[in-house]
Amino acid sequence: MNPLAKVPVTVVTGFLGSGKTTLIQHLLSNANGKKLAVLVNEFGSEGVDGEILKSCADANCPEENIVELANGCICCTVADDFIPTMEQLLARPVKPDHILIETSGLALPKPLLKAFDWPEIRSRITVDGVIALADAEAVAAGRFAPDPDAVDAQRAADENLDHETPLSEVFEDQIACADIVLLTKADLAGVAGLEAAKAAIAAEMPRRVPMLPVTDGAIDARVILGLGAAAENDLAARPSHHDGEEEHEHDDFASVVIDLPEVTDVETLVASIQKLAREQNVLRAKGYIAVAGKPMRLLLQAVGERVRHQFDKAWGSGARQSKLVVIGEHGDIDEAAIKAGLGI
């Protein structure tokens, strides 16, 4: 690498549970010899995604090159967290060839792009591209808004009404900022679902960009890395609902961390999480669970009522401590009710 060349950075954005961590896992395993670094920004205080990625560390991306920021939205903590972290990555004895940033599912990508103009880093890094992930099955069903039919009815009834919901604004801002959109869970969506998702996303795009179906994060790194977009210099082509605002807030969303006892029946836990999604509008749940009689920890991730789980590695000498991060819109997160729903 030319020591004077800027280090390319790829921003991976996408709604809750769209598959960002799975994509980055695949890139780490198929880096084509590139030395990578990863910055993970999570919503909430428990770094589940960072732990998942650290389990994939290798010579091209050692564990110290995988950094978690869990103190809030990355674009709201630029001076305190983002800039110092980027400086640390660039100061590694072996400078990375490429840096991947996994944003929180609730993050707006455009304010992050503006941070690349900070004097401390603007001469050393560039945004190679913004990759937006969209869950094809969910988008095809219109679930980027809580009730699309009700939203349309409100729009028709009162043109002055603020009909945008927080979820739809996040989704639209992420799509509008993208250089490539990956339609994840393509196997679950099917051909008809993929076409419906493409149509829905195209309707929100300010400009035409490639849309590619992906299953389990498997895509050739050469397709999404090395775009040379210099997105930090192309902000005008990436409109946002929040353009013109001095700053933005994430008060529409909240998270709680629930401590769980050892679980004896995984399917009962899954059913409880599905019920929380239906009855308390929980958007996302993720965490590590201790299962009685099992030496391996259970990695559990839920998007609405879709729950996936697998044993990922042994607890080892560490404490067998179950923690579940639960995320939802602010008015829907009631810690006592969630605990009751989980039988605690």
PDB file of N, CA and C in Angstrom, residues 240-325:
ATOM      1  N   SER A 240     -31.399  13.263   3.106  1.00  0.00           N
ATOM      2  CA  SER A 240     -31.829  12.692   4.376  1.00  0.00           C
ATOM      3  C   SER A 240     -33.037  13.444   4.900  1.00  0.00           C
ATOM      4  N   HIS A 241     -33.867  12.765   5.665  1.00  0.00           N
ATOM      5  CA  HIS A 241     -34.985  13.441   6.337  1.00  0.00           C
ATOM      6  C   HIS A 241     -34.479  14.495   7.314  1.00  0.00           C
ATOM      7  N   HIS A 242     -33.220  14.380   7.711  1.00  0.00           N
ATOM      8  CA  HIS A 242     -32.682  15.254   8.753  1.00  0.00           C
ATOM      9  C   HIS A 242     -31.754  16.326   8.192  1.00  0.00           C
ATOM     10  N   ASP A 243     -31.728  16.504   6.893  1.00  0.00           N
ATOM     11  CA  ASP A 243     -30.915  17.566   6.312  1.00  0.00           C
ATOM     12  C   ASP A 243     -31.342  18.919   6.879  1.00  0.00           C
ATOM     13  N   GLY A 244     -30.348  19.739   7.226  1.00  0.00           N
ATOM     14  CA  GLY A 244     -30.640  21.063   7.767  1.00  0.00           C
ATOM     15  C   GLY A 244     -30.725  21.096   9.272  1.00  0.00           C
ATOM     16  N   GLU A 245     -30.781  19.924   9.919  1.00  0.00           N
ATOM     17  CA  GLU A 245     -30.808  19.897  11.377  1.00  0.00           C
ATOM     18  C   GLU A 245     -29.384  19.981  11.913  1.00  0.00           C
ATOM     19  N   GLU A 246     -29.238  20.669  13.026  1.00  0.00           N
ATOM     20  CA  GLU A 246     -27.914  20.782  13.639  1.00  0.00           C
ATOM     21  C   GLU A 246     -27.450  19.438  14.202  1.00  0.00           C
ATOM     22  N   GLU A 247     -28.393  18.701  14.742  1.00  0.00           N
ATOM     23  CA  GLU A 247     -28.059  17.393  15.302  1.00  0.00           C
ATOM     24  C   GLU A 247     -29.317  16.552  15.288  1.00  0.00           C
ATOM     25  N   HIS A 248     -29.170  15.263  15.517  1.00  0.00           N
ATOM     26  CA  HIS A 248     -30.340  14.403  15.560  1.00  0.00           C
ATOM     27  C   HIS A 248     -30.333  13.589  16.840  1.00  0.00           C
ATOM     28  N   GLU A 249     -31.504  13.122  17.207  1.00  0.00           N
ATOM     29  CA  GLU A 249     -31.642  12.357  18.439  1.00  0.00           C
ATOM     30  C   GLU A 249     -32.135  10.951  18.107  1.00  0.00           C
ATOM     31  N   HIS A 250     -31.961  10.053  19.078  1.00  0.00           N
ATOM     32  CA  HIS A 250     -32.451   8.690  18.918  1.00  0.00           C
ATOM     33  C   HIS A 250     -33.416   8.350  20.041  1.00  0.00           C
ATOM     34  N   ASP A 251     -34.144   9.387  20.517  1.00  0.00           N
ATOM     35  CA  ASP A 251     -35.069   9.169  21.613  1.00  0.00           C
ATOM     36  C   ASP A 251     -36.268   8.334  21.205  1.00  0.00           C
ATOM     37  N   ASP A 252     -36.443   8.101  19.909  1.00  0.00           N
ATOM     38  CA  ASP A 252     -37.561   7.271  19.460  1.00  0.00           C
ATOM     39  C   ASP A 252     -37.350   5.809  19.839  1.00  0.00           C
ATOM     40  N   PHE A 253     -36.107   5.424  20.178  1.00  0.00           N
ATOM     41  CA  PHE A 253     -35.795   4.032  20.450  1.00  0.00           C
ATOM     42  C   PHE A 253     -35.172   3.893  21.843  1.00  0.00           C
ATOM     43  N   ALA A 254     -35.349   2.729  22.409  1.00  0.00           N
ATOM     44  CA  ALA A 254     -34.761   2.452  23.720  1.00  0.00           C
ATOM     45  C   ALA A 254     -34.344   0.991  23.764  1.00  0.00           C
ATOM     46  N   SER A 255     -33.414   0.696  24.664  1.00  0.00           N
ATOM     47  CA  SER A 255     -32.985  -0.686  24.849  1.00  0.00           C
ATOM     48  C   SER A 255     -32.837  -0.973  26.332  1.00  0.00           C
ATOM     49  N   VAL A 256     -33.051  -2.221  26.698  1.00  0.00           N
ATOM     50  CA  VAL A 256     -32.798  -2.671  28.064  1.00  0.00           C
ATOM     51  C   VAL A 256     -31.991  -3.964  27.985  1.00  0.00           C
ATOM     52  N   VAL A 257     -31.182  -4.205  28.992  1.00  0.00           N
ATOM     53  CA  VAL A 257     -30.414  -5.440  29.092  1.00  0.00           C
ATOM     54  C   VAL A 257     -31.025  -6.282  30.201  1.00  0.00           C
ATOM     55  N   ILE A 258     -31.463  -7.474  29.842  1.00  0.00           N
ATOM     56  CA  ILE A 258     -32.140  -8.351  30.786  1.00  0.00           C
ATOM     57  C   ILE A 258     -31.189  -9.481  31.193  1.00  0.00           C
ATOM     58  N   ASP A 259     -30.963  -9.632  32.502  1.00  0.00           N
ATOM     59  CA  ASP A 259     -30.196 -10.763  33.027  1.00  0.00           C
ATOM     60  C   ASP A 259     -31.145 -11.941  33.213  1.00  0.00           C
ATOM     61  N   LEU A 260     -30.763 -13.088  32.662  1.00  0.00           N
ATOM     62  CA  LEU A 260     -31.606 -14.281  32.725  1.00  0.00           C
ATOM     63  C   LEU A 260     -30.926 -15.384  33.534  1.00  0.00           C
ATOM     64  N   PRO A 261     -31.704 -16.199  34.232  1.00  0.00           N
ATOM     65  CA  PRO A 261     -31.119 -17.404  34.840  1.00  0.00           C
ATOM     66  C   PRO A 261     -30.834 -18.436  33.756  1.00  0.00           C
ATOM     67  N   GLU A 262     -30.178 -19.514  34.121  1.00  0.00           N
ATOM     68  CA  GLU A 262     -29.957 -20.583  33.151  1.00  0.00           C
ATOM     69  C   GLU A 262     -31.289 -21.058  32.586  1.00  0.00           C
ATOM     70  N   VAL A 263     -31.281 -21.307  31.300  1.00  0.00           N
ATOM     71  CA  VAL A 263     -32.497 -21.731  30.609  1.00  0.00           C
ATOM     72  C   VAL A 263     -32.519 -23.251  30.519  1.00  0.00           C
ATOM     73  N   THR A 264     -33.655 -23.844  30.837  1.00  0.00           N
ATOM     74  CA  THR A 264     -33.782 -25.298  30.731  1.00  0.00           C
ATOM     75  C   THR A 264     -34.451 -25.721  29.428  1.00  0.00           C
ATOM     76  N   ASP A 265     -35.268 -24.827  28.861  1.00  0.00           N
ATOM     77  CA  ASP A 265     -36.010 -25.150  27.635  1.00  0.00           C
ATOM     78  C   ASP A 265     -35.855 -23.989  26.651  1.00  0.00           C
ATOM     79  N   VAL A 266     -35.024 -24.177  25.641  1.00  0.00           N
ATOM     80  CA  VAL A 266     -34.754 -23.103  24.674  1.00  0.00           C
ATOM     81  C   VAL A 266     -36.019 -22.719  23.908  1.00  0.00           C
ATOM     82  N   GLU A 267     -36.829 -23.695  23.540  1.00  0.00           N
ATOM     83  CA  GLU A 267     -38.024 -23.399  22.745  1.00  0.00           C
ATOM     84  C   GLU A 267     -39.033 -22.566  23.530  1.00  0.00           C
ATOM     85  N   THR A 268     -39.084 -22.754  24.846  1.00  0.00           N
ATOM     86  CA  THR A 268     -39.960 -21.921  25.671  1.00  0.00           C
ATOM     87  C   THR A 268     -39.477 -20.475  25.653  1.00  0.00           C
ATOM     88  N   LEU A 269     -38.152 -20.286  25.723  1.00  0.00           N
ATOM     89  CA  LEU A 269     -37.593 -18.940  25.633  1.00  0.00           C
ATOM     90  C   LEU A 269     -37.911 -18.317  24.278  1.00  0.00           C
ATOM     91  N   VAL A 270     -37.756 -19.082  23.211  1.00  0.00           N
ATOM     92  CA  VAL A 270     -38.063 -18.585  21.868  1.00  0.00           C
ATOM     93  C   VAL A 270     -39.524 -18.156  21.782  1.00  0.00           C
ATOM     94  N   ALA A 271     -40.420 -18.975  22.298  1.00  0.00           N
ATOM     95  CA  ALA A 271     -41.845 -18.648  22.264  1.00  0.00           C
ATOM     96  C   ALA A 271     -42.137 -17.369  23.051  1.00  0.00           C
ATOM     97  N   SER A 272     -41.436 -17.172  24.165  1.00  0.00           N
ATOM     98  CA  SER A 272     -41.635 -15.960  24.973  1.00  0.00           C
ATOM     99  C   SER A 272     -41.188 -14.718  24.202  1.00  0.00           C
ATOM    100  N   ILE A 273     -40.063 -14.819  23.496  1.00  0.00           N
ATOM    101  CA  ILE A 273     -39.567 -13.686  22.709  1.00  0.00           C
ATOM    102  C   ILE A 273     -40.523 -13.378  21.558  1.00  0.00           C
ATOM    103  N   GLN A 274     -41.046 -14.413  20.924  1.00  0.00           N
ATOM    104  CA  GLN A 274     -42.022 -14.202  19.844  1.00  0.00           C
ATOM    105  C   GLN A 274     -43.279 -13.520  20.375  1.00  0.00           C
ATOM    106  N   LYS A 275     -43.690 -13.881  21.570  1.00  0.00           N
ATOM    107  CA  LYS A 275     -44.867 -13.258  22.170  1.00  0.00           C
ATOM    108  C   LYS A 275     -44.593 -11.784  22.493  1.00  0.00           C
ATOM    109  N   LEU A 276     -43.375 -11.482  22.971  1.00  0.00           N
ATOM    110  CA  LEU A 276     -43.009 -10.085  23.234  1.00  0.00           C
ATOM    111  C   LEU A 276     -43.066  -9.256  21.953  1.00  0.00           C
ATOM    112  N   ALA A 277     -42.631  -9.850  20.846  1.00  0.00           N
ATOM    113  CA  ALA A 277     -42.674  -9.138  19.566  1.00  0.00           C
ATOM    114  C   ALA A 277     -44.117  -8.828  19.175  1.00  0.00           C
ATOM    115  N   ARG A 278     -45.009  -9.792  19.388  1.00  0.00           N
ATOM    116  CA  ARG A 278     -46.416  -9.596  19.018  1.00  0.00           C
ATOM    117  C   ARG A 278     -47.124  -8.616  19.941  1.00  0.00           C
ATOM    118  N   GLU A 279     -46.924  -8.783  21.244  1.00  0.00           N
ATOM    119  CA  GLU A 279     -47.747  -8.067  22.215  1.00  0.00           C
ATOM    120  C   GLU A 279     -47.125  -6.786  22.739  1.00  0.00           C
ATOM    121  N   GLN A 280     -45.778  -6.672  22.686  1.00  0.00           N
ATOM    122  CA  GLN A 280     -45.120  -5.464  23.192  1.00  0.00           C
ATOM    123  C   GLN A 280     -44.282  -4.770  22.128  1.00  0.00           C
ATOM    124  N   ASN A 281     -44.441  -5.205  20.874  1.00  0.00           N
ATOM    125  CA  ASN A 281     -43.772  -4.553  19.743  1.00  0.00           C
ATOM    126  C   ASN A 281     -42.253  -4.504  19.893  1.00  0.00           C
ATOM    127  N   VAL A 282     -41.675  -5.550  20.485  1.00  0.00           N
ATOM    128  CA  VAL A 282     -40.213  -5.634  20.553  1.00  0.00           C
ATOM    129  C   VAL A 282     -39.681  -5.827  19.139  1.00  0.00           C
ATOM    130  N   LEU A 283     -38.718  -4.975  18.753  1.00  0.00           N
ATOM    131  CA  LEU A 283     -38.163  -5.019  17.401  1.00  0.00           C
ATOM    132  C   LEU A 283     -37.022  -6.019  17.276  1.00  0.00           C
ATOM    133  N   ARG A 284     -36.210  -6.090  18.328  1.00  0.00           N
ATOM    134  CA  ARG A 284     -34.955  -6.823  18.205  1.00  0.00           C
ATOM    135  C   ARG A 284     -34.579  -7.361  19.571  1.00  0.00           C
ATOM    136  N   ALA A 285     -34.093  -8.579  19.609  1.00  0.00           N
ATOM    137  CA  ALA A 285     -33.543  -9.150  20.835  1.00  0.00           C
ATOM    138  C   ALA A 285     -32.310  -9.951  20.450  1.00  0.00           C
ATOM    139  N   LYS A 286     -31.253  -9.826  21.230  1.00  0.00           N
ATOM    140  CA  LYS A 286     -30.030 -10.556  20.923  1.00  0.00           C
ATOM    141  C   LYS A 286     -29.219 -10.728  22.198  1.00  0.00           C
ATOM    142  N   GLY A 287     -28.511 -11.830  22.272  1.00  0.00           N
ATOM    143  CA  GLY A 287     -27.698 -12.029  23.455  1.00  0.00           C
ATOM    144  C   GLY A 287     -27.137 -13.435  23.518  1.00  0.00           C
ATOM    145  N   TYR A 288     -26.396 -13.701  24.612  1.00  0.00           N
ATOM    146  CA  TYR A 288     -25.834 -15.011  24.874  1.00  0.00           C
ATOM    147  C   TYR A 288     -26.592 -15.635  26.049  1.00  0.00           C
ATOM    148  N   ILE A 289     -26.956 -16.899  25.896  1.00  0.00           N
ATOM    149  CA  ILE A 289     -27.789 -17.571  26.877  1.00  0.00           C
ATOM    150  C   ILE A 289     -27.069 -18.813  27.410  1.00  0.00           C
ATOM    151  N   ALA A 290     -27.115 -18.982  28.734  1.00  0.00           N
ATOM    152  CA  ALA A 290     -26.599 -20.204  29.358  1.00  0.00           C
ATOM    153  C   ALA A 290     -27.728 -21.225  29.411  1.00  0.00           C
ATOM    154  N   VAL A 291     -27.502 -22.389  28.821  1.00  0.00           N
ATOM    155  CA  VAL A 291     -28.496 -23.456  28.790  1.00  0.00           C
ATOM    156  C   VAL A 291     -28.053 -24.557  29.752  1.00  0.00           C
ATOM    157  N   ALA A 292     -28.940 -24.938  30.635  1.00  0.00           N
ATOM    158  CA  ALA A 292     -28.612 -25.942  31.656  1.00  0.00           C
ATOM    159  C   ALA A 292     -28.094 -27.226  31.004  1.00  0.00           C
ATOM    160  N   GLY A 293     -26.961 -27.700  31.526  1.00  0.00           N
ATOM    161  CA  GLY A 293     -26.382 -28.951  31.048  1.00  0.00           C
ATOM    162  C   GLY A 293     -25.570 -28.827  29.777  1.00  0.00           C
ATOM    163  N   LYS A 294     -25.438 -27.607  29.227  1.00  0.00           N
ATOM    164  CA  LYS A 294     -24.705 -27.410  27.975  1.00  0.00           C
ATOM    165  C   LYS A 294     -23.440 -26.586  28.241  1.00  0.00           C
ATOM    166  N   PRO A 295     -22.260 -27.083  27.832  1.00  0.00           N
ATOM    167  CA  PRO A 295     -21.020 -26.327  28.050  1.00  0.00           C
ATOM    168  C   PRO A 295     -20.860 -25.161  27.083  1.00  0.00           C
ATOM    169  N   MET A 296     -21.621 -25.157  25.981  1.00  0.00           N
ATOM    170  CA  MET A 296     -21.541 -24.095  24.971  1.00  0.00           C
ATOM    171  C   MET A 296     -22.542 -22.983  25.293  1.00  0.00           C
ATOM    172  N   ARG A 297     -22.183 -21.753  24.968  1.00  0.00           N
ATOM    173  CA  ARG A 297     -23.142 -20.658  25.120  1.00  0.00           C
ATOM    174  C   ARG A 297     -24.029 -20.596  23.877  1.00  0.00           C
ATOM    175  N   LEU A 298     -25.265 -20.196  24.074  1.00  0.00           N
ATOM    176  CA  LEU A 298     -26.239 -20.114  22.993  1.00  0.00           C
ATOM    177  C   LEU A 298     -26.318 -18.668  22.510  1.00  0.00           C
ATOM    178  N   LEU A 299     -25.998 -18.445  21.242  1.00  0.00           N
ATOM    179  CA  LEU A 299     -26.155 -17.134  20.631  1.00  0.00           C
ATOM    180  C   LEU A 299     -27.573 -17.050  20.089  1.00  0.00           C
ATOM    181  N   LEU A 300     -28.346 -16.082  20.575  1.00  0.00           N
ATOM    182  CA  LEU A 300     -29.740 -15.926  20.143  1.00  0.00           C
ATOM    183  C   LEU A 300     -29.920 -14.540  19.531  1.00  0.00           C
ATOM    184  N   GLN A 301     -30.559 -14.481  18.368  1.00  0.00           N
ATOM    185  CA  GLN A 301     -30.837 -13.221  17.692  1.00  0.00           C
ATOM    186  C   GLN A 301     -32.262 -13.263  17.151  1.00  0.00           C
ATOM    187  N   ALA A 302     -33.029 -12.216  17.443  1.00  0.00           N
ATOM    188  CA  ALA A 302     -34.423 -12.161  17.003  1.00  0.00           C
ATOM    189  C   ALA A 302     -34.702 -10.840  16.303  1.00  0.00           C
ATOM    190  N   VAL A 303     -35.443 -10.926  15.222  1.00  0.00           N
ATOM    191  CA  VAL A 303     -35.972  -9.752  14.523  1.00  0.00           C
ATOM    192  C   VAL A 303     -37.472  -9.929  14.502  1.00  0.00           C
ATOM    193  N   GLY A 304     -38.182  -9.154  15.327  1.00  0.00           N
ATOM    194  CA  GLY A 304     -39.606  -9.390  15.454  1.00  0.00           C
ATOM    195  C   GLY A 304     -39.829 -10.812  15.945  1.00  0.00           C
ATOM    196  N   GLU A 305     -40.700 -11.543  15.267  1.00  0.00           N
ATOM    197  CA  GLU A 305     -41.005 -12.913  15.673  1.00  0.00           C
ATOM    198  C   GLU A 305     -40.042 -13.944  15.072  1.00  0.00           C
ATOM    199  N   ARG A 306     -39.132 -13.512  14.223  1.00  0.00           N
ATOM    200  CA  ARG A 306     -38.170 -14.446  13.642  1.00  0.00           C
ATOM    201  C   ARG A 306     -36.987 -14.595  14.593  1.00  0.00           C
ATOM    202  N   VAL A 307     -36.830 -15.778  15.146  1.00  0.00           N
ATOM    203  CA  VAL A 307     -35.783 -16.028  16.143  1.00  0.00           C
ATOM    204  C   VAL A 307     -34.827 -17.098  15.606  1.00  0.00           C
ATOM    205  N   ARG A 308     -33.548 -16.777  15.655  1.00  0.00           N
ATOM    206  CA  ARG A 308     -32.519 -17.749  15.273  1.00  0.00           C
ATOM    207  C   ARG A 308     -31.587 -17.957  16.455  1.00  0.00           C
ATOM    208  N   HIS A 309     -31.122 -19.196  16.619  1.00  0.00           N
ATOM    209  CA  HIS A 309     -30.186 -19.456  17.716  1.00  0.00           C
ATOM    210  C   HIS A 309     -29.255 -20.596  17.337  1.00  0.00           C
ATOM    211  N   GLN A 310     -28.051 -20.550  17.930  1.00  0.00           N
ATOM    212  CA  GLN A 310     -27.056 -21.596  17.705  1.00  0.00           C
ATOM    213  C   GLN A 310     -26.036 -21.555  18.820  1.00  0.00           C
ATOM    214  N   PHE A 311     -25.459 -22.693  19.135  1.00  0.00           N
ATOM    215  CA  PHE A 311     -24.356 -22.727  20.092  1.00  0.00           C
ATOM    216  C   PHE A 311     -23.100 -22.286  19.361  1.00  0.00           C
ATOM    217  N   ASP A 312     -22.406 -21.259  19.902  1.00  0.00           N
ATOM    218  CA  ASP A 312     -21.270 -20.721  19.148  1.00  0.00           C
ATOM    219  C   ASP A 312     -19.917 -21.083  19.725  1.00  0.00           C
ATOM    220  N   LYS A 313     -19.763 -21.118  21.070  1.00  0.00           N
ATOM    221  CA  LYS A 313     -18.482 -21.551  21.635  1.00  0.00           C
ATOM    222  C   LYS A 313     -18.656 -21.851  23.115  1.00  0.00           C
ATOM    223  N   ALA A 314     -17.660 -22.525  23.686  1.00  0.00           N
ATOM    224  CA  ALA A 314     -17.730 -22.917  25.090  1.00  0.00           C
ATOM    225  C   ALA A 314     -17.613 -21.697  25.995  1.00  0.00           C
ATOM    226  N   TRP A 315     -18.290 -21.761  27.137  1.00  0.00           N
ATOM    227  CA  TRP A 315     -18.173 -20.679  28.118  1.00  0.00           C
ATOM    228  C   TRP A 315     -16.752 -20.601  28.667  1.00  0.00           C
ATOM    229  N   GLY A 316     -16.080 -21.725  28.745  1.00  0.00           N
ATOM    230  CA  GLY A 316     -14.717 -21.725  29.266  1.00  0.00           C
ATOM    231  C   GLY A 316     -14.696 -21.366  30.744  1.00  0.00           C
ATOM    232  N   SER A 317     -13.674 -20.616  31.133  1.00  0.00           N
ATOM    233  CA  SER A 317     -13.531 -20.243  32.541  1.00  0.00           C
ATOM    234  C   SER A 317     -14.361 -19.021  32.912  1.00  0.00           C
ATOM    235  N   GLY A 318     -14.983 -18.388  31.910  1.00  0.00           N
ATOM    236  CA  GLY A 318     -15.795 -17.207  32.190  1.00  0.00           C
ATOM    237  C   GLY A 318     -17.117 -17.561  32.843  1.00  0.00           C
ATOM    238  N   ALA A 319     -17.753 -16.560  33.428  1.00  0.00           N
ATOM    239  CA  ALA A 319     -19.027 -16.773  34.111  1.00  0.00           C
ATOM    240  C   ALA A 319     -20.112 -17.146  33.106  1.00  0.00           C
ATOM    241  N   ARG A 320     -20.920 -18.152  33.471  1.00  0.00           N
ATOM    242  CA  ARG A 320     -22.072 -18.522  32.648  1.00  0.00           C
ATOM    243  C   ARG A 320     -23.194 -17.529  32.958  1.00  0.00           C
ATOM    244  N   GLN A 321     -23.172 -16.417  32.245  1.00  0.00           N
ATOM    245  CA  GLN A 321     -24.095 -15.322  32.551  1.00  0.00           C
ATOM    246  C   GLN A 321     -24.936 -15.004  31.324  1.00  0.00           C
ATOM    247  N   SER A 322     -26.235 -15.201  31.425  1.00  0.00           N
ATOM    248  CA  SER A 322     -27.153 -14.941  30.317  1.00  0.00           C
ATOM    249  C   SER A 322     -27.566 -13.473  30.315  1.00  0.00           C
ATOM    250  N   LYS A 323     -27.409 -12.834  29.166  1.00  0.00           N
ATOM    251  CA  LYS A 323     -27.848 -11.450  29.001  1.00  0.00           C
ATOM    252  C   LYS A 323     -28.558 -11.324  27.659  1.00  0.00           C
ATOM    253  N   LEU A 324     -29.687 -10.626  27.662  1.00  0.00           N
ATOM    254  CA  LEU A 324     -30.464 -10.421  26.452  1.00  0.00           C
ATOM    255  C   LEU A 324     -30.703  -8.926  26.275  1.00  0.00           C
ATOM    256  N   VAL A 325     -30.245  -8.380  25.145  1.00  0.00           N
ATOM    257  CA  VAL A 325     -30.491  -6.973  24.815  1.00  0.00           C
ATOM    258  C   VAL A 325     -31.813  -6.903  24.051  1.00  0.00           C
TER     259      VAL A 325
END
